[in-house]
PDB file of C-alpha atoms in Angstrom:
ATOM      1  CA  MET A   1     -33.388 -81.005 -35.643  1.00 41.00           C
ATOM      2  CA  ILE A   2     -34.629 -78.616 -38.444  1.00 42.00           C
ATOM      3  CA  PHE A   3     -31.970 -75.626 -37.956  1.00 39.00           C
ATOM      4  CA  LYS A   4     -29.594 -77.874 -38.884  1.00 40.00           C
ATOM      5  CA  ARG A   5     -31.449 -80.047 -41.803  1.00 44.00           C
ATOM      6  CA  LEU A   6     -33.604 -77.392 -43.084  1.00 43.00           C
ATOM      7  CA  PHE A   7     -32.517 -74.034 -42.719  1.00 49.00           C
ATOM      8  CA  CYS A   8     -28.849 -74.030 -43.556  1.00 43.00           C
ATOM      9  CA  GLY A   9     -27.918 -73.460 -47.181  1.00 37.00           C
ATOM     10  CA  MET A  10     -30.565 -73.165 -48.673  1.00 36.00           C
ATOM     11  CA  ALA A  11     -31.103 -71.387 -52.335  1.00 35.00           C
ATOM     12  CA  TRP A  12     -33.555 -69.351 -51.758  1.00 34.00           C
ATOM     13  CA  LEU A  13     -32.599 -66.067 -53.067  1.00 33.00           C
ATOM     14  CA  ILE A  14     -33.725 -66.449 -56.350  1.00 33.00           C
ATOM     15  CA  ILE A  15     -37.197 -64.731 -55.601  1.00 39.00           C
ATOM     16  CA  LEU A  16     -35.874 -62.310 -52.681  1.00 40.00           C
ATOM     17  CA  PRO A  17     -32.733 -60.620 -53.700  1.00 38.00           C
ATOM     18  CA  VAL A  18     -30.079 -59.463 -51.131  1.00 37.00           C
ATOM     19  CA  LEU A  19     -30.802 -55.792 -49.575  1.00 31.00           C
ATOM     20  CA  ALA A  20     -28.382 -53.276 -48.623  1.00 35.00           C
ATOM     21  CA  PHE A  21     -26.936 -53.180 -45.576  1.00 34.00           C
ATOM     22  CA  GLY A  22     -28.747 -51.859 -42.520  1.00 42.00           C
ATOM     23  CA  GLN A  23     -31.905 -52.990 -44.068  1.00 70.00           C
ATOM     24  CA  GLU A  24     -31.552 -56.452 -41.821  1.00 91.00           C
ATOM     25  CA  ILE A  25     -34.152 -58.175 -40.252  1.00 97.00           C
ATOM     26  CA  GLN A  26     -33.384 -58.522 -36.039  1.00 97.00           C
ATOM     27  CA  LEU A  27     -34.723 -60.610 -33.835  1.00 98.00           C
ATOM     28  CA  ARG A  28     -36.302 -59.192 -30.233  1.00 98.00           C
ATOM     29  CA  GLU A  29     -37.250 -60.694 -27.555  1.00 97.00           C
ATOM     30  CA  SER A  30     -40.419 -59.417 -25.202  1.00 96.00           C
ATOM     31  CA  GLU A  31     -42.661 -60.289 -22.604  1.00 97.00           C
ATOM     32  CA  LYS A  32     -44.929 -61.563 -25.286  1.00 98.00           C
ATOM     33  CA  GLY A  33     -42.679 -63.429 -27.257  1.00 98.00           C
ATOM     34  CA  ILE A  34     -39.989 -63.019 -30.006  1.00 98.00           C
ATOM     35  CA  ASP A  35     -40.482 -60.493 -32.827  1.00 98.00           C
ATOM     36  CA  PHE A  36     -38.924 -60.229 -36.034  1.00 98.00           C
ATOM     37  CA  VAL A  37     -38.420 -56.765 -37.014  1.00 98.00           C
ATOM     38  CA  PHE A  38     -37.441 -54.596 -39.702  1.00 97.00           C
ATOM     39  CA  GLU A  39     -36.416 -50.707 -40.331  1.00 94.00           C
ATOM     40  CA  ASP A  40     -37.534 -50.667 -36.019  1.00 95.00           C
ATOM     41  CA  LYS A  41     -41.450 -52.079 -37.201  1.00 97.00           C
ATOM     42  CA  ILE A  42     -42.654 -55.727 -36.097  1.00 98.00           C
ATOM     43  CA  LEU A  43     -43.277 -57.846 -39.282  1.00 98.00           C
ATOM     44  CA  LEU A  44     -44.728 -60.449 -37.404  1.00 98.00           C
ATOM     45  CA  ARG A  45     -44.626 -61.842 -33.431  1.00 98.00           C
ATOM     46  CA  TYR A  46     -44.064 -65.588 -32.681  1.00 99.00           C
ATOM     47  CA  GLN A  47     -45.874 -66.121 -29.411  1.00 98.00           C
ATOM     48  CA  THR A  48     -44.164 -67.408 -26.623  1.00 98.00           C
ATOM     49  CA  ALA A  49     -45.735 -66.467 -23.334  1.00 98.00           C
ATOM     50  CA  MET A  50     -49.036 -67.246 -22.593  1.00 98.00           C
ATOM     51  CA  ALA A  51     -51.759 -64.762 -24.276  1.00 98.00           C
ATOM     52  CA  PRO A  52     -54.213 -63.821 -21.679  1.00 98.00           C
ATOM     53  CA  VAL A  53     -58.137 -64.273 -22.384  1.00 98.00           C
ATOM     54  CA  PRO A  54     -60.632 -61.891 -22.152  1.00 97.00           C
ATOM     55  CA  GLU A  55     -62.404 -60.974 -19.044  1.00 97.00           C
ATOM     56  CA  GLY A  56     -64.890 -63.399 -18.794  1.00 98.00           C
ATOM     57  CA  VAL A  57     -63.560 -66.471 -21.190  1.00 98.00           C
ATOM     58  CA  ASP A  58     -62.765 -69.559 -19.995  1.00 98.00           C
ATOM     59  CA  ALA A  59     -58.990 -69.626 -18.490  1.00 98.00           C
ATOM     60  CA  GLN A  60     -58.111 -72.806 -20.525  1.00 98.00           C
ATOM     61  CA  PHE A  61     -58.685 -71.009 -24.049  1.00 98.00           C
ATOM     62  CA  SER A  62     -54.932 -68.804 -22.896  1.00 98.00           C
ATOM     63  CA  LYS A  63     -52.464 -70.138 -25.532  1.00 98.00           C
ATOM     64  CA  SER A  64     -48.887 -69.710 -26.597  1.00 98.00           C
ATOM     65  CA  GLY A  65     -47.177 -71.030 -29.296  1.00 98.00           C
ATOM     66  CA  PHE A  66     -48.241 -69.268 -32.430  1.00 99.00           C
ATOM     67  CA  ILE A  67     -48.203 -66.479 -34.719  1.00 99.00           C
ATOM     68  CA  HIS A  68     -49.764 -63.021 -34.305  1.00 98.00           C
ATOM     69  CA  PRO A  69     -49.413 -60.427 -35.217  1.00 98.00           C
ATOM     70  CA  ILE A  70     -48.589 -60.122 -38.722  1.00 99.00           C
ATOM     71  CA  TYR A  71     -48.075 -56.947 -40.659  1.00 98.00           C
ATOM     72  CA  SER A  72     -47.941 -56.635 -43.849  1.00 98.00           C
ATOM     73  CA  PRO A  73     -44.876 -54.258 -45.321  1.00 98.00           C
ATOM     74  CA  SER A  74     -47.312 -50.729 -45.026  1.00 98.00           C
ATOM     75  CA  GLY A  75     -47.915 -52.046 -41.193  1.00 98.00           C
ATOM     76  CA  GLN A  76     -51.538 -53.526 -42.333  1.00 98.00           C
ATOM     77  CA  GLU A  77     -52.885 -55.954 -39.375  1.00 98.00           C
ATOM     78  CA  LEU A  78     -53.586 -59.076 -41.001  1.00 99.00           C
ATOM     79  CA  THR A  79     -54.001 -61.518 -38.293  1.00 99.00           C
ATOM     80  CA  ARG A  80     -56.639 -61.898 -35.579  1.00 98.00           C
ATOM     81  CA  ILE A  81     -56.849 -63.924 -32.209  1.00 98.00           C
ATOM     82  CA  GLN A  82     -59.221 -65.248 -29.763  1.00 98.00           C
ATOM     83  CA  PRO A  83     -62.381 -63.852 -31.577  1.00 98.00           C
ATOM     84  CA  PRO A  84     -65.619 -64.349 -29.918  1.00 98.00           C
ATOM     85  CA  ASP A  85     -67.148 -66.856 -32.499  1.00 97.00           C
ATOM     86  CA  HIS A  86     -63.695 -69.227 -31.816  1.00 98.00           C
ATOM     87  CA  TYR A  87     -62.043 -68.038 -28.690  1.00 98.00           C
ATOM     88  CA  HIS A  88     -59.545 -70.791 -29.937  1.00 98.00           C
ATOM     89  CA  HIS A  89     -58.249 -69.195 -32.819  1.00 98.00           C
ATOM     90  CA  TYR A  90     -54.543 -68.119 -33.199  1.00 98.00           C
ATOM     91  CA  GLY A  91     -53.337 -65.848 -35.567  1.00 98.00           C
ATOM     92  CA  VAL A  92     -51.492 -68.834 -38.001  1.00 98.00           C
ATOM     93  CA  TRP A  93     -50.591 -71.839 -36.000  1.00 98.00           C
ATOM     94  CA  GLY A  94     -52.096 -75.412 -36.942  1.00 96.00           C
ATOM     95  CA  PRO A  95     -52.785 -78.272 -34.366  1.00 97.00           C
ATOM     96  CA  TRP A  96     -54.455 -81.436 -34.796  1.00 98.00           C
ATOM     97  CA  THR A  97     -58.151 -81.743 -33.683  1.00 97.00           C
ATOM     98  CA  ARG A  98     -59.230 -85.433 -33.547  1.00 97.00           C
ATOM     99  CA  THR A  99     -55.815 -87.485 -32.721  1.00 98.00           C
ATOM    100  CA  LEU A 100     -56.130 -91.084 -31.636  1.00 98.00           C
ATOM    101  CA  VAL A 101     -53.763 -91.064 -28.303  1.00 98.00           C
ATOM    102  CA  GLU A 102     -52.937 -94.331 -26.691  1.00 98.00           C
ATOM    103  CA  GLY A 103     -56.582 -94.997 -27.753  1.00 96.00           C
ATOM    104  CA  ARG A 104     -57.754 -92.019 -26.857  1.00 97.00           C
ATOM    105  CA  GLU A 105     -59.387 -89.369 -28.644  1.00 98.00           C
ATOM    106  CA  VAL A 106     -57.514 -85.905 -27.836  1.00 98.00           C
ATOM    107  CA  ASP A 107     -58.394 -82.731 -29.568  1.00 98.00           C
ATOM    108  CA  PHE A 108     -55.565 -80.656 -29.755  1.00 98.00           C
ATOM    109  CA  TRP A 109     -57.376 -77.828 -31.292  1.00 98.00           C
ATOM    110  CA  ASN A 110     -60.444 -77.234 -29.611  1.00 98.00           C
ATOM    111  CA  LEU A 111     -59.418 -76.069 -26.525  1.00 98.00           C
ATOM    112  CA  GLY A 112     -62.334 -75.674 -24.442  1.00 98.00           C
ATOM    113  CA  ASP A 113     -63.182 -79.024 -24.536  1.00 98.00           C
ATOM    114  CA  GLY A 114     -60.007 -79.536 -22.416  1.00 98.00           C
ATOM    115  CA  GLN A 115     -59.085 -82.815 -24.228  1.00 98.00           C
ATOM    116  CA  GLY A 116     -55.517 -81.316 -25.472  1.00 98.00           C
ATOM    117  CA  ARG A 117     -53.597 -78.217 -26.199  1.00 98.00           C
ATOM    118  CA  VAL A 118     -50.766 -76.941 -27.880  1.00 98.00           C
ATOM    119  CA  ASP A 119     -48.156 -74.492 -26.516  1.00 98.00           C
ATOM    120  CA  PHE A 120     -44.740 -73.351 -26.485  1.00 98.00           C
ATOM    121  CA  ASP A 121     -42.053 -74.928 -24.844  1.00 98.00           C
ATOM    122  CA  ARG A 122     -38.333 -73.634 -25.622  1.00 98.00           C
ATOM    123  CA  LEU A 123     -36.372 -71.790 -28.192  1.00 98.00           C
ATOM    124  CA  LEU A 124     -34.219 -74.552 -29.632  1.00 98.00           C
ATOM    125  CA  ALA A 125     -31.984 -71.947 -32.333  1.00 98.00           C
ATOM    126  CA  SER A 126     -32.311 -68.796 -33.985  1.00 98.00           C
ATOM    127  CA  ARG A 127     -30.145 -66.608 -36.158  1.00 98.00           C
ATOM    128  CA  GLU A 128     -29.681 -63.229 -37.498  1.00 97.00           C
ATOM    129  CA  HIS A 129     -28.550 -63.280 -41.456  1.00 96.00           C
ATOM    130  CA  ALA A 130     -27.770 -60.435 -44.069  1.00 95.00           C
ATOM    131  CA  GLU A 131     -31.690 -61.496 -45.658  1.00 96.00           C
ATOM    132  CA  TYR A 132     -33.584 -63.234 -43.441  1.00 97.00           C
ATOM    133  CA  ALA A 133     -33.640 -64.120 -39.195  1.00 98.00           C
ATOM    134  CA  GLN A 134     -35.176 -67.752 -37.993  1.00 98.00           C
ATOM    135  CA  ILE A 135     -35.748 -69.532 -34.407  1.00 98.00           C
ATOM    136  CA  VAL A 136     -36.831 -72.928 -34.156  1.00 98.00           C
ATOM    137  CA  ALA A 137     -38.944 -73.754 -31.431  1.00 98.00           C
ATOM    138  CA  ARG A 138     -40.345 -76.743 -29.753  1.00 98.00           C
ATOM    139  CA  GLN A 139     -43.905 -76.614 -29.270  1.00 98.00           C
ATOM    140  CA  ASN A 140     -45.698 -79.562 -27.503  1.00 98.00           C
ATOM    141  CA  HIS A 141     -48.716 -81.304 -27.911  1.00 98.00           C
ATOM    142  CA  ILE A 142     -50.357 -82.208 -24.413  1.00 98.00           C
ATOM    143  CA  ASP A 143     -52.432 -85.157 -24.213  1.00 98.00           C
ATOM    144  CA  LEU A 144     -55.026 -83.795 -20.842  1.00 98.00           C
ATOM    145  CA  LEU A 145     -56.684 -87.311 -20.672  1.00 98.00           C
ATOM    146  CA  ALA A 146     -54.013 -89.780 -20.036  1.00 98.00           C
ATOM    147  CA  PRO A 147     -54.261 -91.915 -16.747  1.00 97.00           C
ATOM    148  CA  ASN A 148     -50.860 -91.056 -15.191  1.00 97.00           C
ATOM    149  CA  GLY A 149     -51.573 -86.708 -15.736  1.00 98.00           C
ATOM    150  CA  PRO A 150     -51.076 -84.566 -18.687  1.00 98.00           C
ATOM    151  CA  GLN A 151     -48.290 -85.778 -21.300  1.00 98.00           C
ATOM    152  CA  VAL A 152     -46.831 -84.655 -24.475  1.00 98.00           C
ATOM    153  CA  ALA A 153     -48.338 -87.190 -27.067  1.00 98.00           C
ATOM    154  CA  ILE A 154     -46.563 -85.111 -30.144  1.00 98.00           C
ATOM    155  CA  GLU A 155     -43.543 -83.023 -30.331  1.00 98.00           C
ATOM    156  CA  GLU A 156     -42.961 -80.007 -32.729  1.00 98.00           C
ATOM    157  CA  ASP A 157     -39.639 -78.084 -33.714  1.00 98.00           C
ATOM    158  CA  LEU A 158     -41.293 -75.165 -35.823  1.00 98.00           C
ATOM    159  CA  GLY A 159     -39.328 -73.565 -37.765  1.00 98.00           C
ATOM    160  CA  ILE A 160     -40.005 -69.941 -38.786  1.00 98.00           C
ATOM    161  CA  ARG A 161     -38.009 -67.983 -41.158  1.00 98.00           C
ATOM    162  CA  VAL A 162     -38.663 -64.098 -42.141  1.00 98.00           C
ATOM    163  CA  TRP A 163     -36.865 -62.979 -45.469  1.00 97.00           C
ATOM    164  CA  ASN A 164     -36.119 -59.273 -46.200  1.00 96.00           C
ATOM    165  CA  VAL A 165     -38.671 -57.039 -46.675  1.00 96.00           C
ATOM    166  CA  GLN A 166     -38.681 -55.951 -51.088  1.00 93.00           C
ATOM    167  CA  ASP A 167     -41.070 -54.461 -53.413  1.00 93.00           C
ATOM    168  CA  LYS A 168     -43.526 -54.436 -50.925  1.00 95.00           C
ATOM    169  CA  ARG A 169     -43.331 -58.050 -50.058  1.00 98.00           C
ATOM    170  CA  TYR A 170     -41.672 -60.236 -47.787  1.00 98.00           C
ATOM    171  CA  ALA A 171     -42.026 -63.942 -47.940  1.00 98.00           C
ATOM    172  CA  VAL A 172     -42.345 -66.168 -44.255  1.00 98.00           C
ATOM    173  CA  ASP A 173     -41.344 -69.652 -44.263  1.00 98.00           C
ATOM    174  CA  TYR A 174     -43.051 -71.998 -41.878  1.00 98.00           C
ATOM    175  CA  ILE A 175     -41.727 -75.748 -41.427  1.00 98.00           C
ATOM    176  CA  THR A 176     -42.832 -78.100 -38.708  1.00 98.00           C
ATOM    177  CA  GLU A 177     -41.350 -81.369 -38.028  1.00 98.00           C
ATOM    178  CA  ILE A 178     -43.612 -83.416 -35.646  1.00 98.00           C
ATOM    179  CA  SER A 179     -43.008 -86.568 -34.054  1.00 98.00           C
ATOM    180  CA  THR A 180     -44.282 -88.569 -30.975  1.00 98.00           C
ATOM    181  CA  PRO A 181     -42.148 -90.129 -28.718  1.00 98.00           C
ATOM    182  CA  LEU A 182     -44.441 -92.462 -27.573  1.00 98.00           C
ATOM    183  CA  SER A 183     -44.096 -96.192 -27.838  1.00 98.00           C
ATOM    184  CA  SER A 184     -47.421 -96.239 -29.983  1.00 98.00           C
ATOM    185  CA  PRO A 185     -48.772 -94.482 -32.947  1.00 98.00           C
ATOM    186  CA  VAL A 186     -50.464 -91.355 -32.731  1.00 98.00           C
ATOM    187  CA  VAL A 187     -53.029 -91.455 -35.184  1.00 98.00           C
ATOM    188  CA  LEU A 188     -54.337 -88.093 -37.048  1.00 98.00           C
ATOM    189  CA  ASP A 189     -57.632 -88.697 -37.939  1.00 98.00           C
ATOM    190  CA  ALA A 190     -59.459 -87.491 -41.428  1.00 98.00           C
ATOM    191  CA  TYR A 191     -61.093 -84.257 -40.496  1.00 97.00           C
ATOM    192  CA  ARG A 192     -62.243 -81.330 -42.698  1.00 96.00           C
ATOM    193  CA  TYR A 193     -59.935 -78.964 -40.795  1.00 95.00           C
ATOM    194  CA  GLY A 194     -56.537 -79.523 -38.118  1.00 93.00           C
ATOM    195  CA  GLY A 195     -53.115 -79.397 -39.073  1.00 95.00           C
ATOM    196  CA  GLY A 196     -51.181 -78.317 -41.378  1.00 97.00           C
ATOM    197  CA  ILE A 197     -51.041 -74.271 -41.389  1.00 98.00           C
ATOM    198  CA  GLY A 198     -54.389 -71.931 -39.996  1.00 98.00           C
ATOM    199  CA  PHE A 199     -54.921 -68.345 -40.773  1.00 98.00           C
ATOM    200  CA  ARG A 200     -57.510 -66.311 -38.964  1.00 98.00           C
ATOM    201  CA  ALA A 201     -57.913 -63.049 -41.397  1.00 98.00           C
ATOM    202  CA  THR A 202     -57.859 -59.724 -38.882  1.00 98.00           C
ATOM    203  CA  ALA A 203     -61.810 -58.804 -37.892  1.00 98.00           C
ATOM    204  CA  ARG A 204     -61.381 -55.953 -41.190  1.00 98.00           C
ATOM    205  CA  TRP A 205     -62.135 -58.416 -43.246  1.00 98.00           C
ATOM    206  CA  GLY A 206     -65.576 -60.153 -44.363  1.00 98.00           C
ATOM    207  CA  THR A 207     -67.425 -60.890 -47.552  1.00 98.00           C
ATOM    208  CA  ALA A 208     -67.938 -57.950 -48.742  1.00 98.00           C
ATOM    209  CA  ASN A 209     -64.039 -56.734 -48.927  1.00 98.00           C
ATOM    210  CA  SER A 210     -61.996 -59.771 -49.144  1.00 98.00           C
ATOM    211  CA  GLN A 211     -61.806 -62.323 -51.821  1.00 98.00           C
ATOM    212  CA  ILE A 212     -59.862 -65.920 -51.652  1.00 98.00           C
ATOM    213  CA  MET A 213     -58.252 -67.557 -55.464  1.00 98.00           C
ATOM    214  CA  THR A 214     -56.728 -70.834 -55.305  1.00 98.00           C
ATOM    215  CA  SER A 215     -54.319 -72.415 -57.628  1.00 98.00           C
ATOM    216  CA  GLY A 216     -56.901 -74.666 -58.736  1.00 98.00           C
ATOM    217  CA  GLY A 217     -58.795 -71.353 -60.122  1.00 98.00           C
ATOM    218  CA  ASP A 218     -61.547 -71.799 -57.137  1.00 98.00           C
ATOM    219  CA  ASP A 219     -62.786 -68.974 -55.308  1.00 98.00           C
ATOM    220  CA  ARG A 220     -64.395 -68.277 -51.924  1.00 98.00           C
ATOM    221  CA  LYS A 221     -67.583 -70.120 -52.785  1.00 97.00           C
ATOM    222  CA  THR A 222     -65.857 -72.921 -54.355  1.00 98.00           C
ATOM    223  CA  ALA A 223     -62.618 -73.449 -52.152  1.00 98.00           C
ATOM    224  CA  ASP A 224     -63.887 -75.364 -49.330  1.00 98.00           C
ATOM    225  CA  GLY A 225     -62.286 -78.890 -49.805  1.00 97.00           C
ATOM    226  CA  SER A 226     -61.029 -78.290 -53.383  1.00 98.00           C
ATOM    227  CA  PHE A 227     -57.369 -78.915 -53.352  1.00 98.00           C
ATOM    228  CA  ALA A 228     -54.390 -76.694 -53.841  1.00 98.00           C
ATOM    229  CA  LYS A 229     -50.502 -75.636 -54.422  1.00 98.00           C
ATOM    230  CA  TRP A 230     -50.979 -72.152 -53.334  1.00 99.00           C
ATOM    231  CA  VAL A 231     -54.074 -69.770 -51.910  1.00 98.00           C
ATOM    232  CA  MET A 232     -54.519 -66.514 -51.462  1.00 99.00           C
ATOM    233  CA  VAL A 233     -56.191 -64.217 -49.290  1.00 99.00           C
ATOM    234  CA  TYR A 234     -56.275 -60.516 -49.552  1.00 98.00           C
ATOM    235  CA  GLY A 235     -58.476 -57.711 -48.894  1.00 98.00           C
ATOM    236  CA  GLU A 236     -59.421 -54.129 -47.882  1.00 98.00           C
ATOM    237  CA  SER A 237     -56.443 -52.155 -46.450  1.00 98.00           C
ATOM    238  CA  ASP A 238     -54.809 -48.759 -45.457  1.00 98.00           C
ATOM    239  CA  ASP A 239     -52.262 -48.814 -47.487  1.00 98.00           C
ATOM    240  CA  PRO A 240     -52.340 -46.316 -50.414  1.00 98.00           C
ATOM    241  CA  SER A 241     -53.117 -49.370 -52.829  1.00 98.00           C
ATOM    242  CA  GLY A 242     -56.225 -50.029 -50.580  1.00 98.00           C
ATOM    243  CA  GLN A 243     -55.288 -53.826 -50.574  1.00 98.00           C
ATOM    244  CA  SER A 244     -53.094 -56.364 -49.087  1.00 98.00           C
ATOM    245  CA  GLY A 245     -52.626 -60.257 -48.306  1.00 98.00           C
ATOM    246  CA  ILE A 246     -51.001 -63.141 -47.766  1.00 99.00           C
ATOM    247  CA  LEU A 247     -49.812 -65.617 -50.267  1.00 98.00           C
ATOM    248  CA  PHE A 248     -49.816 -69.016 -48.628  1.00 99.00           C
ATOM    249  CA  LEU A 249     -47.448 -71.983 -50.560  1.00 98.00           C
ATOM    250  CA  SER A 250     -47.622 -75.644 -49.954  1.00 98.00           C
ATOM    251  CA  HIS A 251     -44.673 -77.809 -50.615  1.00 98.00           C
ATOM    252  CA  PRO A 252     -45.064 -80.653 -53.236  1.00 98.00           C
ATOM    253  CA  ASN A 253     -42.820 -82.903 -50.983  1.00 98.00           C
ATOM    254  CA  ASN A 254     -46.180 -82.300 -48.448  1.00 98.00           C
ATOM    255  CA  ARG A 255     -48.351 -85.249 -47.335  1.00 97.00           C
ATOM    256  CA  ALA A 256     -51.861 -84.962 -49.983  1.00 96.00           C
ATOM    257  CA  HIS A 257     -50.258 -82.328 -51.890  1.00 97.00           C
ATOM    258  CA  PRO A 258     -51.700 -80.396 -53.913  1.00 98.00           C
ATOM    259  CA  GLU A 259     -53.255 -80.037 -50.072  1.00 98.00           C
ATOM    260  CA  PRO A 260     -56.835 -79.970 -49.393  1.00 98.00           C
ATOM    261  CA  MET A 261     -58.619 -77.208 -48.249  1.00 98.00           C
ATOM    262  CA  ARG A 262     -60.594 -75.986 -45.355  1.00 98.00           C
ATOM    263  CA  VAL A 263     -62.856 -72.696 -45.931  1.00 98.00           C
ATOM    264  CA  TRP A 264     -65.457 -70.997 -44.337  1.00 98.00           C
ATOM    265  CA  PRO A 265     -68.399 -70.511 -46.789  1.00 96.00           C
ATOM    266  CA  GLU A 266     -68.997 -66.588 -46.914  1.00 96.00           C
ATOM    267  CA  GLU A 267     -72.788 -66.587 -45.488  1.00 96.00           C
ATOM    268  CA  ASP A 268     -70.989 -67.495 -41.697  1.00 96.00           C
ATOM    269  CA  TYR A 269     -71.623 -65.151 -39.065  1.00 97.00           C
ATOM    270  CA  ASP A 270     -73.732 -62.768 -41.075  1.00 97.00           C
ATOM    271  CA  GLY A 271     -70.691 -62.153 -43.974  1.00 98.00           C
ATOM    272  CA  VAL A 272     -68.470 -60.140 -40.792  1.00 98.00           C
ATOM    273  CA  GLY A 273     -64.763 -60.986 -40.072  1.00 98.00           C
ATOM    274  CA  ASN A 274     -65.209 -64.843 -41.227  1.00 98.00           C
ATOM    275  CA  VAL A 275     -62.281 -65.157 -43.010  1.00 98.00           C
ATOM    276  CA  PHE A 276     -60.093 -68.735 -41.866  1.00 98.00           C
ATOM    277  CA  VAL A 277     -58.620 -70.566 -44.318  1.00 98.00           C
ATOM    278  CA  GLU A 278     -56.368 -74.136 -44.051  1.00 98.00           C
ATOM    279  CA  PHE A 279     -53.974 -76.256 -45.597  1.00 98.00           C
ATOM    280  CA  CYS A 280     -55.332 -79.084 -44.326  1.00 98.00           C
ATOM    281  CA  PRO A 281     -53.382 -82.662 -44.984  1.00 98.00           C
ATOM    282  CA  ILE A 282     -55.710 -84.955 -43.093  1.00 98.00           C
ATOM    283  CA  ARG A 283     -59.176 -83.760 -44.685  1.00 97.00           C
ATOM    284  CA  HIS A 284     -59.273 -87.048 -46.335  1.00 96.00           C
ATOM    285  CA  GLU A 285     -57.249 -89.268 -45.384  1.00 97.00           C
ATOM    286  CA  ALA A 286     -55.672 -90.089 -41.687  1.00 98.00           C
ATOM    287  CA  TRP A 287     -51.901 -90.055 -41.079  1.00 98.00           C
ATOM    288  CA  GLU A 288     -50.328 -92.337 -38.505  1.00 98.00           C
ATOM    289  CA  ILE A 289     -47.617 -90.597 -36.605  1.00 98.00           C
ATOM    290  CA  GLN A 290     -45.219 -93.652 -35.774  1.00 98.00           C
ATOM    291  CA  PRO A 291     -42.628 -93.628 -32.855  1.00 98.00           C
ATOM    292  CA  GLY A 292     -39.182 -92.703 -34.079  1.00 97.00           C
ATOM    293  CA  LYS A 293     -40.331 -91.251 -37.129  1.00 98.00           C
ATOM    294  CA  THR A 294     -40.464 -87.791 -38.023  1.00 98.00           C
ATOM    295  CA  ASN A 295     -42.835 -86.059 -40.364  1.00 98.00           C
ATOM    296  CA  ILE A 296     -42.002 -82.362 -42.190  1.00 98.00           C
ATOM    297  CA  LEU A 297     -44.346 -80.450 -43.454  1.00 98.00           C
ATOM    298  CA  LYS A 298     -43.514 -76.380 -45.368  1.00 98.00           C
ATOM    299  CA  TYR A 299     -45.286 -74.349 -46.223  1.00 98.00           C
ATOM    300  CA  ARG A 300     -44.377 -70.379 -47.422  1.00 98.00           C
ATOM    301  CA  MET A 301     -46.199 -67.584 -46.770  1.00 98.00           C
ATOM    302  CA  ILE A 302     -46.008 -64.020 -48.893  1.00 98.00           C
ATOM    303  CA  VAL A 303     -46.988 -60.979 -47.524  1.00 98.00           C
ATOM    304  CA  PHE A 304     -48.104 -58.398 -49.370  1.00 98.00           C
ATOM    305  CA  ASP A 305     -49.661 -54.868 -50.116  1.00 98.00           C
ATOM    306  CA  GLY A 306     -50.938 -53.596 -53.492  1.00 98.00           C
ATOM    307  CA  LYS A 307     -52.308 -56.517 -55.883  1.00 97.00           C
ATOM    308  CA  LEU A 308     -50.351 -60.178 -56.847  1.00 98.00           C
ATOM    309  CA  SER A 309     -51.663 -61.597 -59.630  1.00 98.00           C
ATOM    310  CA  ALA A 310     -52.413 -65.456 -60.171  1.00 98.00           C
ATOM    311  CA  GLU A 311     -49.479 -65.384 -62.575  1.00 98.00           C
ATOM    312  CA  GLU A 312     -46.906 -63.919 -60.095  1.00 98.00           C
ATOM    313  CA  ALA A 313     -48.543 -66.833 -56.876  1.00 98.00           C
ATOM    314  CA  GLU A 314     -47.791 -69.642 -59.362  1.00 98.00           C
ATOM    315  CA  ALA A 315     -44.175 -67.806 -60.114  1.00 98.00           C
ATOM    316  CA  TYR A 316     -43.992 -67.211 -56.289  1.00 98.00           C
ATOM    317  CA  TRP A 317     -44.606 -71.443 -55.652  1.00 98.00           C
ATOM    318  CA  ILE A 318     -42.586 -73.019 -58.560  1.00 98.00           C
ATOM    319  CA  GLU A 319     -39.405 -71.095 -56.394  1.00 98.00           C
ATOM    320  CA  PHE A 320     -40.644 -72.458 -53.458  1.00 98.00           C
ATOM    321  CA  ALA A 321     -41.271 -75.990 -54.731  1.00 98.00           C
ATOM    322  CA  LYS A 322     -37.370 -76.501 -55.835  1.00 94.00           C
ATOM    323  CA  TYR A 323     -35.966 -76.952 -52.616  1.00 82.00           C
TER     324      TYR A 323
END
C-alpha cells in the first residue's frame, strides 16, 4: 500500500521546516470531499462525491476523484472544473486516454464518449502530523464496454500529502500507484495527453496574463511536446504581489523522465481561460500494465504567491529527487 511504502519515514523536511505548534494542517470531511485546512482556510479539496454538472449538460460528465479547488496561500483559486470547452476537465487529475483493455479500446479521459471513467471508491488511509496532513484514496478506472457489464480495469491508489504553509508557499505531494486486477495486461497507448498529472487552470488565466516556464527553458510557445523535470504555471491574481502559481515537479524515477509535456497553444479558445498543462508519460511510447505488478508515478506541486525563480524551481526539484 502507498501509505506504508511511500508515506512513512520520508525525510522531506529540508525544504519545508517545521512550523510552530498550532499551525498544523487538518483534515475535514464534508459532503463534497476531504478538505485540507490550514489556519481555518481551505488549501485544497479532494473530491469524493460526484460533482453535479451544469444544467443541460449530459450527466455522464459528472465525476468524483479529483483535486479542486486548490487555493494559493493568500486564497487565490487556481483550478477549474467543467469548463464549457471541456466538461471533462477536473482541476488536477490524471485519467488515461487511449487504452486497450482485453483488446477493446477504452477512453477513461473523455467522459462524453461513454467508454470509461475514473471515480473515487474509498478512503484507504488518512493522517494528521505536525508538519503535514495526508490521505490515500482508491480510485477505480472503470471499463464501461466490458461484455458482462462495467468492470474495474485499473486500480489506482492516490496519495495526497499537503505540507504546512511557510513563506507564502506550500507543497503538495501527489503519488499515484496503478495496477490491474485483470488477468491480461492493460495497454496505455501512446497519445498526446492522458495519465500522469493534468492541470486545468483558473478561468481567469489566459494568453495575455499568464506564463509557463519549464526546466528545459521552454515557454508556452515551445513547451508542448518538450521534455521537462519541472514546469511552472503562474499568472495574474489578487494577491498583493499581483501573481500566484503552481510549480509541478516530476520525480526522476517516473516513466519517461524527463517527462513529455502537453501544453495548450496560446491561440486556443481566443486566448481566454485557455491554460492546460500536463506531464504525460505515454505521449511518445505506450506503457503495458502487467497483472500483479504495481507502477508508481510521483509528483510534487509547490503552490505559491508572488515570484518563484527558475533557480528556486530547480532547487525544489533537486530536493524532491532525493527520495
